[in-house]
Amino acid sequence: MDFNNDGILDLVLGERNGYFNFYTGNGDGTLHFIGYPYDDLDNPIERNYNSSGYLDDWNEDGYIDFIAGGYETETTTGGKFEVHLNMSDDITSPVWNSSTIDLTSSVSNKWRLTHQTFDLDRDGDKDLVLGYEMGNVWFAENIGTNSNPSFSGCIQLVCDGGDINVYTNYPGGGRARESVADYNSDGIPDILSGCSNGWIYYFEGYNSTGIGEDPQTSPTEFQMALSEVPTAGIFSVDLTLPAGAAVEINIFDACGRIVESSSTFCQTGFESISMDITNIPAGMYIVSVSAAGNMETARLIKIN
């Protein structure tokens, strides 16, 4: 994640002792430690044990926010899970809000959770995928919107071999550490899960409509979301279409100029369109998607 928007990937690491460590990329494959995060009241953002951080534009305002997990007490229900919104007007220098969005009760209060935002059900909004100490990989569906996500719990993810659990069902010693990505480049998200014995399990996605969806059921409204962003060049425009339509995608720079465009016809349902902006400079862009009289826009960060 390029959290200071300088076109170079950075790194955020959690620790057993509860600290979050921020490193900036130097552009040559090396990193520079810049310290621990503080909120706008100059209080350190930390947990008592096993912190896990993730950066994402949580409220879709174009600025990177900080999702902070971990646990406060040595119990299996002592977890803490909060979002610190970025209050800064300077995209290169985040300032985390001390007033947090507390997701502990609405998502999970379990210990040693890791987390990632991803539209796993392919309905156009960002969901949460969570890895758990006891081997589970969970899915928390966004029942709100992209600009105001909301959750009401999580469910166990399963595969054709049973529960995705790298402790009870797949021997790995527990401590699932999830990553969602299109690993085999077939347009369908897959799940990788690390575990305490050092193995990585690969669960291949096979349903292009997302989890829990009936491919015969047509969606009722047009929706758009971006995947694999921020991007170094290749990203996806994920669409929900109530009817087949010609889809036009335009990418605008800060001066309102079109720097990349694409036109294609998409069928009813869920479509993912791959875009390549490898050859344009790093920076902030606007992606505009129109189909059948509907239009949606989203901010996009291009990194080197």
PDB file of C-alpha atoms in Angstrom:
ATOM      1  CA  MET A   1       0.000   0.000   0.000  1.00  0.00           C
ATOM      2  CA  ASP A   2       1.286   3.442  -0.951  1.00  0.00           C
ATOM      3  CA  PHE A   3      -0.044   5.310   2.103  1.00  0.00           C
ATOM      4  CA  ASN A   4       1.915   8.531   1.480  1.00  0.00           C
ATOM      5  CA  ASN A   5       1.071   8.641  -2.246  1.00  0.00           C
ATOM      6  CA  ASP A   6       4.637   9.027  -3.500  1.00  0.00           C
ATOM      7  CA  GLY A   7       4.285   6.283  -6.096  1.00  0.00           C
ATOM      8  CA  ILE A   8       6.310   3.750  -4.056  1.00  0.00           C
ATOM      9  CA  LEU A   9       4.814   0.837  -2.138  1.00  0.00           C
ATOM     10  CA  ASP A  10       5.021   1.031   1.666  1.00  0.00           C
ATOM     11  CA  LEU A  11       4.510  -1.546   4.417  1.00  0.00           C
ATOM     12  CA  VAL A  12       2.522  -1.790   7.655  1.00  0.00           C
ATOM     13  CA  LEU A  13       3.351  -4.595  10.099  1.00  0.00           C
ATOM     14  CA  GLY A  14       1.650  -5.691  13.298  1.00  0.00           C
ATOM     15  CA  GLU A  15       3.491  -7.217  16.256  1.00  0.00           C
ATOM     16  CA  ARG A  16       2.923  -9.719  19.042  1.00  0.00           C
ATOM     17  CA  ASN A  17       3.404  -6.865  21.547  1.00  0.00           C
ATOM     18  CA  GLY A  18       0.572  -4.847  19.963  1.00  0.00           C
ATOM     19  CA  TYR A  19       2.495  -2.168  18.066  1.00  0.00           C
ATOM     20  CA  PHE A  20       1.892  -1.166  14.450  1.00  0.00           C
ATOM     21  CA  ASN A  21       5.056  -0.467  12.451  1.00  0.00           C
ATOM     22  CA  PHE A  22       5.041   1.853   9.424  1.00  0.00           C
ATOM     23  CA  TYR A  23       7.742   1.583   6.764  1.00  0.00           C
ATOM     24  CA  THR A  24       8.077   3.745   3.644  1.00  0.00           C
ATOM     25  CA  GLY A  25       9.485   2.322   0.434  1.00  0.00           C
ATOM     26  CA  ASN A  26      12.736   3.760  -0.902  1.00  0.00           C
ATOM     27  CA  GLY A  27      12.023   2.797  -4.506  1.00  0.00           C
ATOM     28  CA  ASP A  28      14.853   0.261  -4.737  1.00  0.00           C
ATOM     29  CA  GLY A  29      13.245  -2.635  -2.888  1.00  0.00           C
ATOM     30  CA  THR A  30      14.394  -1.442   0.539  1.00  0.00           C
ATOM     31  CA  LEU A  31      12.303   0.125   3.305  1.00  0.00           C
ATOM     32  CA  HIS A  32      12.730   2.903   5.860  1.00  0.00           C
ATOM     33  CA  PHE A  33      11.142   2.581   9.317  1.00  0.00           C
ATOM     34  CA  ILE A  34       9.254   5.765  10.169  1.00  0.00           C
ATOM     35  CA  GLY A  35       7.739   4.725  13.499  1.00  0.00           C
ATOM     36  CA  TYR A  36       4.432   3.902  15.126  1.00  0.00           C
ATOM     37  CA  PRO A  37       1.109   5.550  14.169  1.00  0.00           C
ATOM     38  CA  TYR A  38      -0.420   8.254  16.356  1.00  0.00           C
ATOM     39  CA  ASP A  39      -3.904   9.751  16.236  1.00  0.00           C
ATOM     40  CA  ASP A  40      -4.775  13.435  15.991  1.00  0.00           C
ATOM     41  CA  LEU A  41      -4.598  13.774  19.813  1.00  0.00           C
ATOM     42  CA  ASP A  42      -1.023  12.452  19.725  1.00  0.00           C
ATOM     43  CA  ASN A  43      -1.990   9.143  21.322  1.00  0.00           C
ATOM     44  CA  PRO A  44      -0.268   6.000  20.004  1.00  0.00           C
ATOM     45  CA  ILE A  45      -2.491   3.583  18.086  1.00  0.00           C
ATOM     46  CA  GLU A  46      -1.720   0.150  19.500  1.00  0.00           C
ATOM     47  CA  ARG A  47      -3.184  -3.011  21.011  1.00  0.00           C
ATOM     48  CA  ASN A  48      -2.087  -5.055  23.994  1.00  0.00           C
ATOM     49  CA  TYR A  49      -1.375  -8.122  21.869  1.00  0.00           C
ATOM     50  CA  ASN A  50      -1.118  -9.289  18.243  1.00  0.00           C
ATOM     51  CA  SER A  51      -1.892  -6.147  16.284  1.00  0.00           C
ATOM     52  CA  SER A  52      -2.934  -6.438  12.644  1.00  0.00           C
ATOM     53  CA  GLY A  53      -3.234  -3.379  10.411  1.00  0.00           C
ATOM     54  CA  TYR A  54      -4.711  -2.824   6.957  1.00  0.00           C
ATOM     55  CA  LEU A  55      -4.866   0.351   4.861  1.00  0.00           C
ATOM     56  CA  ASP A  56      -7.815   1.177   2.614  1.00  0.00           C
ATOM     57  CA  ASP A  57      -9.926   4.142   1.540  1.00  0.00           C
ATOM     58  CA  TRP A  58     -12.678   3.059   3.920  1.00  0.00           C
ATOM     59  CA  ASN A  59     -15.167   5.871   3.261  1.00  0.00           C
ATOM     60  CA  GLU A  60     -14.282   6.437  -0.418  1.00  0.00           C
ATOM     61  CA  ASP A  61     -13.145  10.053   0.014  1.00  0.00           C
ATOM     62  CA  GLY A  62      -9.842   9.559  -1.813  1.00  0.00           C
ATOM     63  CA  TYR A  63      -7.680   9.333   1.324  1.00  0.00           C
ATOM     64  CA  ILE A  64      -6.170   6.190   2.851  1.00  0.00           C
ATOM     65  CA  ASP A  65      -7.651   5.144   6.216  1.00  0.00           C
ATOM     66  CA  PHE A  66      -6.254   2.757   8.861  1.00  0.00           C
ATOM     67  CA  ILE A  67      -8.087  -0.424   9.911  1.00  0.00           C
ATOM     68  CA  ALA A  68      -6.568  -1.559  13.217  1.00  0.00           C
ATOM     69  CA  GLY A  69      -7.167  -5.008  14.700  1.00  0.00           C
ATOM     70  CA  GLY A  70      -5.699  -6.914  17.625  1.00  0.00           C
ATOM     71  CA  TYR A  71      -6.809  -7.971  21.080  1.00  0.00           C
ATOM     72  CA  GLU A  72      -6.841  -6.330  24.469  1.00  0.00           C
ATOM     73  CA  THR A  73      -7.133  -9.238  26.914  1.00  0.00           C
ATOM     74  CA  GLU A  74      -5.737 -12.792  26.846  1.00  0.00           C
ATOM     75  CA  THR A  75      -9.094 -14.387  26.083  1.00  0.00           C
ATOM     76  CA  THR A  76     -10.597 -15.755  22.867  1.00  0.00           C
ATOM     77  CA  THR A  77     -13.197 -12.957  22.912  1.00  0.00           C
ATOM     78  CA  GLY A  78     -10.836 -10.129  23.784  1.00  0.00           C
ATOM     79  CA  GLY A  79     -10.428  -8.808  20.254  1.00  0.00           C
ATOM     80  CA  LYS A  80     -10.647  -5.169  19.177  1.00  0.00           C
ATOM     81  CA  PHE A  81     -11.324  -3.979  15.638  1.00  0.00           C
ATOM     82  CA  GLU A  82     -11.544  -0.280  14.721  1.00  0.00           C
ATOM     83  CA  VAL A  83     -11.215   2.067  11.755  1.00  0.00           C
ATOM     84  CA  HIS A  84      -9.283   5.330  12.061  1.00  0.00           C
ATOM     85  CA  LEU A  85     -10.359   7.667   9.263  1.00  0.00           C
ATOM     86  CA  ASN A  86      -7.746   9.874   7.621  1.00  0.00           C
ATOM     87  CA  MET A  87      -8.445  13.505   8.569  1.00  0.00           C
ATOM     88  CA  SER A  88      -5.630  15.091   6.568  1.00  0.00           C
ATOM     89  CA  ASP A  89      -6.135  17.331   3.529  1.00  0.00           C
ATOM     90  CA  ASP A  90      -2.606  16.381   2.462  1.00  0.00           C
ATOM     91  CA  ILE A  91      -2.726  13.065   0.587  1.00  0.00           C
ATOM     92  CA  THR A  92       0.983  12.494   1.272  1.00  0.00           C
ATOM     93  CA  SER A  93       0.689  12.758   5.063  1.00  0.00           C
ATOM     94  CA  PRO A  94      -2.145  10.804   6.766  1.00  0.00           C
ATOM     95  CA  VAL A  95      -3.588  11.976  10.094  1.00  0.00           C
ATOM     96  CA  TRP A  96      -5.616   9.281  11.842  1.00  0.00           C
ATOM     97  CA  ASN A  97      -8.793  10.275  13.698  1.00  0.00           C
ATOM     98  CA  SER A  98      -8.863   9.479  17.436  1.00  0.00           C
ATOM     99  CA  SER A  99     -12.663   9.011  17.158  1.00  0.00           C
ATOM    100  CA  THR A 100     -12.869   5.561  15.619  1.00  0.00           C
ATOM    101  CA  ILE A 101     -15.470   3.460  13.858  1.00  0.00           C
ATOM    102  CA  ASP A 102     -15.714   0.493  16.222  1.00  0.00           C
ATOM    103  CA  LEU A 103     -16.388  -2.761  14.355  1.00  0.00           C
ATOM    104  CA  THR A 104     -15.585  -5.055  17.292  1.00  0.00           C
ATOM    105  CA  SER A 105     -19.148  -6.157  18.010  1.00  0.00           C
ATOM    106  CA  SER A 106     -20.540  -5.868  14.473  1.00  0.00           C
ATOM    107  CA  VAL A 107     -17.807  -7.995  12.847  1.00  0.00           C
ATOM    108  CA  SER A 108     -16.056 -10.057  15.512  1.00  0.00           C
ATOM    109  CA  ASN A 109     -14.470  -9.744  18.942  1.00  0.00           C
ATOM    110  CA  LYS A 110     -12.222 -12.778  18.403  1.00  0.00           C
ATOM    111  CA  TRP A 111      -8.518 -12.689  19.160  1.00  0.00           C
ATOM    112  CA  ARG A 112      -5.672 -12.570  16.637  1.00  0.00           C
ATOM    113  CA  LEU A 113      -7.826 -11.630  13.658  1.00  0.00           C
ATOM    114  CA  THR A 114      -6.301 -10.465  10.402  1.00  0.00           C
ATOM    115  CA  HIS A 115      -8.439  -8.665   7.858  1.00  0.00           C
ATOM    116  CA  GLN A 116      -8.687  -7.511   4.273  1.00  0.00           C
ATOM    117  CA  THR A 117     -11.299  -5.506   2.364  1.00  0.00           C
ATOM    118  CA  PHE A 118     -12.492  -7.242  -0.803  1.00  0.00           C
ATOM    119  CA  ASP A 119     -15.770  -7.467  -2.732  1.00  0.00           C
ATOM    120  CA  LEU A 120     -15.906 -11.231  -2.391  1.00  0.00           C
ATOM    121  CA  ASP A 121     -19.619 -11.591  -3.198  1.00  0.00           C
ATOM    122  CA  ARG A 122     -19.178  -9.415  -6.310  1.00  0.00           C
ATOM    123  CA  ASP A 123     -22.164  -7.191  -5.581  1.00  0.00           C
ATOM    124  CA  GLY A 124     -20.287  -3.909  -6.027  1.00  0.00           C
ATOM    125  CA  ASP A 125     -19.448  -3.013  -2.430  1.00  0.00           C
ATOM    126  CA  LYS A 126     -16.445  -3.725  -0.207  1.00  0.00           C
ATOM    127  CA  ASP A 127     -16.708  -6.622   2.229  1.00  0.00           C
ATOM    128  CA  LEU A 128     -14.307  -7.957   4.858  1.00  0.00           C
ATOM    129  CA  VAL A 129     -12.437 -11.254   4.766  1.00  0.00           C
ATOM    130  CA  LEU A 130     -10.943 -12.308   8.100  1.00  0.00           C
ATOM    131  CA  GLY A 131      -8.391 -14.886   9.201  1.00  0.00           C
ATOM    132  CA  TYR A 132      -8.675 -16.332  12.701  1.00  0.00           C
ATOM    133  CA  GLU A 133      -6.338 -17.860  15.276  1.00  0.00           C
ATOM    134  CA  MET A 134      -8.318 -21.128  15.329  1.00  0.00           C
ATOM    135  CA  GLY A 135      -7.934 -21.651  11.559  1.00  0.00           C
ATOM    136  CA  ASN A 136     -11.200 -20.219  10.222  1.00  0.00           C
ATOM    137  CA  VAL A 137     -11.470 -17.829   7.303  1.00  0.00           C
ATOM    138  CA  TRP A 138     -14.582 -15.686   7.668  1.00  0.00           C
ATOM    139  CA  PHE A 139     -16.623 -13.433   5.412  1.00  0.00           C
ATOM    140  CA  ALA A 140     -18.365 -10.275   6.689  1.00  0.00           C
ATOM    141  CA  GLU A 141     -20.838  -8.926   4.142  1.00  0.00           C
ATOM    142  CA  ASN A 142     -21.154  -5.189   3.688  1.00  0.00           C
ATOM    143  CA  ILE A 143     -24.848  -4.393   4.144  1.00  0.00           C
ATOM    144  CA  GLY A 144     -24.202  -0.661   3.779  1.00  0.00           C
ATOM    145  CA  THR A 145     -22.523   1.186   0.924  1.00  0.00           C
ATOM    146  CA  ASN A 146     -18.950   1.764  -0.256  1.00  0.00           C
ATOM    147  CA  SER A 147     -18.908   5.245   1.265  1.00  0.00           C
ATOM    148  CA  ASN A 148     -20.536   4.062   4.517  1.00  0.00           C
ATOM    149  CA  PRO A 149     -19.787   0.342   5.087  1.00  0.00           C
ATOM    150  CA  SER A 150     -21.875  -1.536   7.642  1.00  0.00           C
ATOM    151  CA  PHE A 151     -21.661  -5.113   8.938  1.00  0.00           C
ATOM    152  CA  SER A 152     -23.782  -7.429  11.069  1.00  0.00           C
ATOM    153  CA  GLY A 153     -21.457 -10.322  11.823  1.00  0.00           C
ATOM    154  CA  CYS A 154     -19.495 -12.850   9.786  1.00  0.00           C
ATOM    155  CA  ILE A 155     -19.904 -16.371   8.441  1.00  0.00           C
ATOM    156  CA  GLN A 156     -17.518 -19.302   7.967  1.00  0.00           C
ATOM    157  CA  LEU A 157     -16.222 -19.632   4.390  1.00  0.00           C
ATOM    158  CA  VAL A 158     -16.467 -23.129   2.951  1.00  0.00           C
ATOM    159  CA  CYS A 159     -15.096 -24.965  -0.064  1.00  0.00           C
ATOM    160  CA  ASP A 160     -15.989 -28.251  -1.756  1.00  0.00           C
ATOM    161  CA  GLY A 161     -13.854 -30.010   0.866  1.00  0.00           C
ATOM    162  CA  GLY A 162     -15.698 -28.482   3.819  1.00  0.00           C
ATOM    163  CA  ASP A 163     -14.920 -25.524   6.031  1.00  0.00           C
ATOM    164  CA  ILE A 164     -11.926 -23.397   5.072  1.00  0.00           C
ATOM    165  CA  ASN A 165     -10.159 -24.042   8.344  1.00  0.00           C
ATOM    166  CA  VAL A 166      -6.393 -24.620   8.490  1.00  0.00           C
ATOM    167  CA  TYR A 167      -6.598 -26.225  11.932  1.00  0.00           C
ATOM    168  CA  THR A 168      -9.502 -28.668  12.065  1.00  0.00           C
ATOM    169  CA  ASN A 169     -10.184 -29.438   8.391  1.00  0.00           C
ATOM    170  CA  TYR A 170      -6.803 -28.791   6.794  1.00  0.00           C
ATOM    171  CA  PRO A 171      -3.849 -29.625   9.077  1.00  0.00           C
ATOM    172  CA  GLY A 172      -1.833 -26.467   9.499  1.00  0.00           C
ATOM    173  CA  GLY A 173      -1.751 -25.691  13.193  1.00  0.00           C
ATOM    174  CA  GLY A 174      -4.296 -22.868  12.987  1.00  0.00           C
ATOM    175  CA  ARG A 175      -3.666 -19.119  12.860  1.00  0.00           C
ATOM    176  CA  ALA A 176      -5.224 -18.509   9.419  1.00  0.00           C
ATOM    177  CA  ARG A 177      -3.665 -15.535   7.625  1.00  0.00           C
ATOM    178  CA  GLU A 178      -5.819 -14.788   4.606  1.00  0.00           C
ATOM    179  CA  SER A 179      -5.132 -13.118   1.282  1.00  0.00           C
ATOM    180  CA  VAL A 180      -7.790 -12.696  -1.407  1.00  0.00           C
ATOM    181  CA  ALA A 181      -6.585 -12.279  -4.986  1.00  0.00           C
ATOM    182  CA  ASP A 182      -7.148 -13.646  -8.481  1.00  0.00           C
ATOM    183  CA  TYR A 183      -4.195 -16.006  -8.109  1.00  0.00           C
ATOM    184  CA  ASN A 184      -4.706 -17.898 -11.394  1.00  0.00           C
ATOM    185  CA  SER A 185      -5.833 -14.833 -13.443  1.00  0.00           C
ATOM    186  CA  ASP A 186      -9.204 -16.319 -14.443  1.00  0.00           C
ATOM    187  CA  GLY A 187     -11.259 -13.319 -13.317  1.00  0.00           C
ATOM    188  CA  ILE A 188     -12.527 -15.051 -10.160  1.00  0.00           C
ATOM    189  CA  PRO A 189     -11.156 -14.257  -6.674  1.00  0.00           C
ATOM    190  CA  ASP A 190      -9.245 -17.034  -4.907  1.00  0.00           C
ATOM    191  CA  ILE A 191      -8.207 -17.373  -1.255  1.00  0.00           C
ATOM    192  CA  LEU A 192      -4.725 -18.067   0.064  1.00  0.00           C
ATOM    193  CA  SER A 193      -4.412 -18.968   3.718  1.00  0.00           C
ATOM    194  CA  GLY A 194      -1.164 -19.193   5.624  1.00  0.00           C
ATOM    195  CA  CYS A 195      -0.973 -21.112   8.886  1.00  0.00           C
ATOM    196  CA  SER A 196       1.308 -21.589  11.864  1.00  0.00           C
ATOM    197  CA  ASN A 197       3.211 -24.556  10.421  1.00  0.00           C
ATOM    198  CA  GLY A 198       4.411 -22.407   7.515  1.00  0.00           C
ATOM    199  CA  TRP A 199       2.268 -23.870   4.746  1.00  0.00           C
ATOM    200  CA  ILE A 200       0.076 -21.808   2.419  1.00  0.00           C
ATOM    201  CA  TYR A 201      -3.227 -23.345   1.342  1.00  0.00           C
ATOM    202  CA  TYR A 202      -4.708 -22.276  -2.000  1.00  0.00           C
ATOM    203  CA  PHE A 203      -8.520 -22.336  -2.408  1.00  0.00           C
ATOM    204  CA  GLU A 204      -9.477 -21.750  -6.032  1.00  0.00           C
ATOM    205  CA  GLY A 205     -12.599 -19.692  -6.714  1.00  0.00           C
ATOM    206  CA  TYR A 206     -14.996 -21.183  -9.239  1.00  0.00           C
ATOM    207  CA  ASN A 207     -18.157 -19.034  -9.052  1.00  0.00           C
ATOM    208  CA  SER A 208     -17.892 -15.828 -11.071  1.00  0.00           C
ATOM    209  CA  THR A 209     -21.018 -14.422  -9.393  1.00  0.00           C
ATOM    210  CA  GLY A 210     -19.422 -14.469  -5.953  1.00  0.00           C
ATOM    211  CA  ILE A 211     -20.208 -16.440  -2.818  1.00  0.00           C
ATOM    212  CA  GLY A 212     -23.801 -17.148  -1.900  1.00  0.00           C
ATOM    213  CA  GLU A 213     -25.147 -15.872  -5.206  1.00  0.00           C
ATOM    214  CA  ASP A 214     -27.612 -17.582  -7.544  1.00  0.00           C
ATOM    215  CA  PRO A 215     -26.288 -17.111 -11.081  1.00  0.00           C
ATOM    216  CA  GLN A 216     -29.861 -17.328 -12.403  1.00  0.00           C
ATOM    217  CA  THR A 217     -30.975 -14.346 -10.334  1.00  0.00           C
ATOM    218  CA  SER A 218     -30.647 -11.010 -12.113  1.00  0.00           C
ATOM    219  CA  PRO A 219     -29.471  -8.002 -10.095  1.00  0.00           C
ATOM    220  CA  THR A 220     -31.875  -5.074  -9.829  1.00  0.00           C
ATOM    221  CA  GLU A 221     -29.511  -2.076 -10.005  1.00  0.00           C
ATOM    222  CA  PHE A 222     -26.281  -0.932 -11.605  1.00  0.00           C
ATOM    223  CA  GLN A 223     -23.207  -0.989  -9.348  1.00  0.00           C
ATOM    224  CA  MET A 224     -19.470  -0.515  -9.838  1.00  0.00           C
ATOM    225  CA  ALA A 225     -16.362  -1.115  -7.724  1.00  0.00           C
ATOM    226  CA  LEU A 226     -12.607  -1.301  -8.312  1.00  0.00           C
ATOM    227  CA  SER A 227     -10.415  -4.281  -7.351  1.00  0.00           C
ATOM    228  CA  GLU A 228      -6.630  -4.607  -6.979  1.00  0.00           C
ATOM    229  CA  VAL A 229      -6.222  -0.928  -6.071  1.00  0.00           C
ATOM    230  CA  PRO A 230      -4.076   1.056  -5.481  1.00  0.00           C
ATOM    231  CA  THR A 231      -2.509  -0.309  -8.650  1.00  0.00           C
ATOM    232  CA  ALA A 232       0.868  -0.371 -10.341  1.00  0.00           C
ATOM    233  CA  GLY A 233      -0.942  -0.786 -13.662  1.00  0.00           C
ATOM    234  CA  ILE A 234      -3.405  -3.698 -13.796  1.00  0.00           C
ATOM    235  CA  PHE A 235      -6.739  -3.427 -11.963  1.00  0.00           C
ATOM    236  CA  SER A 236     -10.338  -4.560 -12.425  1.00  0.00           C
ATOM    237  CA  VAL A 237     -13.606  -2.710 -12.816  1.00  0.00           C
ATOM    238  CA  ASP A 238     -16.257  -4.947 -11.211  1.00  0.00           C
ATOM    239  CA  LEU A 239     -19.795  -4.351 -12.452  1.00  0.00           C
ATOM    240  CA  THR A 240     -23.302  -5.423 -11.514  1.00  0.00           C
ATOM    241  CA  LEU A 241     -25.701  -5.021 -14.448  1.00  0.00           C
ATOM    242  CA  PRO A 242     -29.504  -5.463 -14.287  1.00  0.00           C
ATOM    243  CA  ALA A 243     -29.542  -5.920 -18.092  1.00  0.00           C
ATOM    244  CA  GLY A 244     -27.046  -6.382 -20.887  1.00  0.00           C
ATOM    245  CA  ALA A 245     -25.614  -3.056 -22.024  1.00  0.00           C
ATOM    246  CA  ALA A 246     -22.725  -1.297 -23.735  1.00  0.00           C
ATOM    247  CA  VAL A 247     -20.257  -0.237 -21.036  1.00  0.00           C
ATOM    248  CA  GLU A 248     -17.919   2.730 -21.438  1.00  0.00           C
ATOM    249  CA  ILE A 249     -15.002   3.244 -19.049  1.00  0.00           C
ATOM    250  CA  ASN A 250     -13.048   6.504 -18.969  1.00  0.00           C
ATOM    251  CA  ILE A 251     -10.105   7.339 -16.723  1.00  0.00           C
ATOM    252  CA  PHE A 252      -9.519  11.047 -16.083  1.00  0.00           C
ATOM    253  CA  ASP A 253      -6.418  12.765 -14.717  1.00  0.00           C
ATOM    254  CA  ALA A 254      -6.443  15.705 -12.271  1.00  0.00           C
ATOM    255  CA  CYS A 255      -6.951  18.154 -15.160  1.00  0.00           C
ATOM    256  CA  GLY A 256     -10.026  16.331 -16.444  1.00  0.00           C
ATOM    257  CA  ARG A 257      -8.285  14.798 -19.451  1.00  0.00           C
ATOM    258  CA  ILE A 258      -9.076  11.245 -20.534  1.00  0.00           C
ATOM    259  CA  VAL A 259      -5.887   9.181 -20.216  1.00  0.00           C
ATOM    260  CA  GLU A 260      -7.400   5.751 -20.885  1.00  0.00           C
ATOM    261  CA  SER A 261     -10.748   4.433 -22.094  1.00  0.00           C
ATOM    262  CA  SER A 262     -12.492   1.189 -22.938  1.00  0.00           C
ATOM    263  CA  SER A 263     -15.803   0.205 -24.533  1.00  0.00           C
ATOM    264  CA  THR A 264     -17.361  -3.244 -24.409  1.00  0.00           C
ATOM    265  CA  PHE A 265     -20.727  -4.999 -24.203  1.00  0.00           C
ATOM    266  CA  CYS A 266     -21.527  -6.820 -20.957  1.00  0.00           C
ATOM    267  CA  GLN A 267     -24.256  -9.332 -20.240  1.00  0.00           C
ATOM    268  CA  THR A 268     -26.727  -9.219 -17.367  1.00  0.00           C
ATOM    269  CA  GLY A 269     -25.209 -10.029 -13.999  1.00  0.00           C
ATOM    270  CA  PHE A 270     -21.686  -9.713 -12.696  1.00  0.00           C
ATOM    271  CA  GLU A 271     -18.797  -8.720 -14.934  1.00  0.00           C
ATOM    272  CA  SER A 272     -15.149  -7.930 -14.222  1.00  0.00           C
ATOM    273  CA  ILE A 273     -13.263  -5.835 -16.785  1.00  0.00           C
ATOM    274  CA  SER A 274      -9.458  -5.742 -16.604  1.00  0.00           C
ATOM    275  CA  MET A 275      -7.777  -2.381 -17.222  1.00  0.00           C
ATOM    276  CA  ASP A 276      -4.101  -1.656 -17.913  1.00  0.00           C
ATOM    277  CA  ILE A 277      -2.707   1.803 -17.074  1.00  0.00           C
ATOM    278  CA  THR A 278       0.913   0.714 -16.730  1.00  0.00           C
ATOM    279  CA  ASN A 279       2.125   3.459 -19.058  1.00  0.00           C
ATOM    280  CA  ILE A 280       0.524   6.466 -17.346  1.00  0.00           C
ATOM    281  CA  PRO A 281       2.245   8.390 -14.510  1.00  0.00           C
ATOM    282  CA  ALA A 282       1.660   7.698 -10.820  1.00  0.00           C
ATOM    283  CA  GLY A 283      -0.985   9.844  -9.146  1.00  0.00           C
ATOM    284  CA  MET A 284      -4.697  10.218  -8.429  1.00  0.00           C
ATOM    285  CA  TYR A 285      -7.256   9.524 -11.177  1.00  0.00           C
ATOM    286  CA  ILE A 286     -11.032   9.279 -11.542  1.00  0.00           C
ATOM    287  CA  VAL A 287     -12.617   6.202 -13.116  1.00  0.00           C
ATOM    288  CA  SER A 288     -16.000   6.839 -14.716  1.00  0.00           C
ATOM    289  CA  VAL A 289     -18.204   3.950 -15.846  1.00  0.00           C
ATOM    290  CA  SER A 290     -21.456   4.429 -17.782  1.00  0.00           C
ATOM    291  CA  ALA A 291     -23.991   1.880 -19.028  1.00  0.00           C
ATOM    292  CA  ALA A 292     -27.626   2.198 -20.139  1.00  0.00           C
ATOM    293  CA  GLY A 293     -27.982   5.738 -18.796  1.00  0.00           C
ATOM    294  CA  ASN A 294     -26.323   4.943 -15.456  1.00  0.00           C
ATOM    295  CA  MET A 295     -22.957   6.330 -14.367  1.00  0.00           C
ATOM    296  CA  GLU A 296     -20.703   5.624 -11.385  1.00  0.00           C
ATOM    297  CA  THR A 297     -17.307   7.102 -10.532  1.00  0.00           C
ATOM    298  CA  ALA A 298     -14.489   6.078  -8.190  1.00  0.00           C
ATOM    299  CA  ARG A 299     -11.084   7.437  -7.240  1.00  0.00           C
ATOM    300  CA  LEU A 300      -8.030   5.457  -8.323  1.00  0.00           C
ATOM    301  CA  ILE A 301      -4.445   5.704  -7.070  1.00  0.00           C
ATOM    302  CA  LYS A 302      -1.726   4.708  -9.548  1.00  0.00           C
ATOM    303  CA  ILE A 303       1.666   3.836  -8.036  1.00  0.00           C
ATOM    304  CA  ASN A 304       5.029   3.108  -9.664  1.00  0.00           C
TER     305      ASN A 304
END
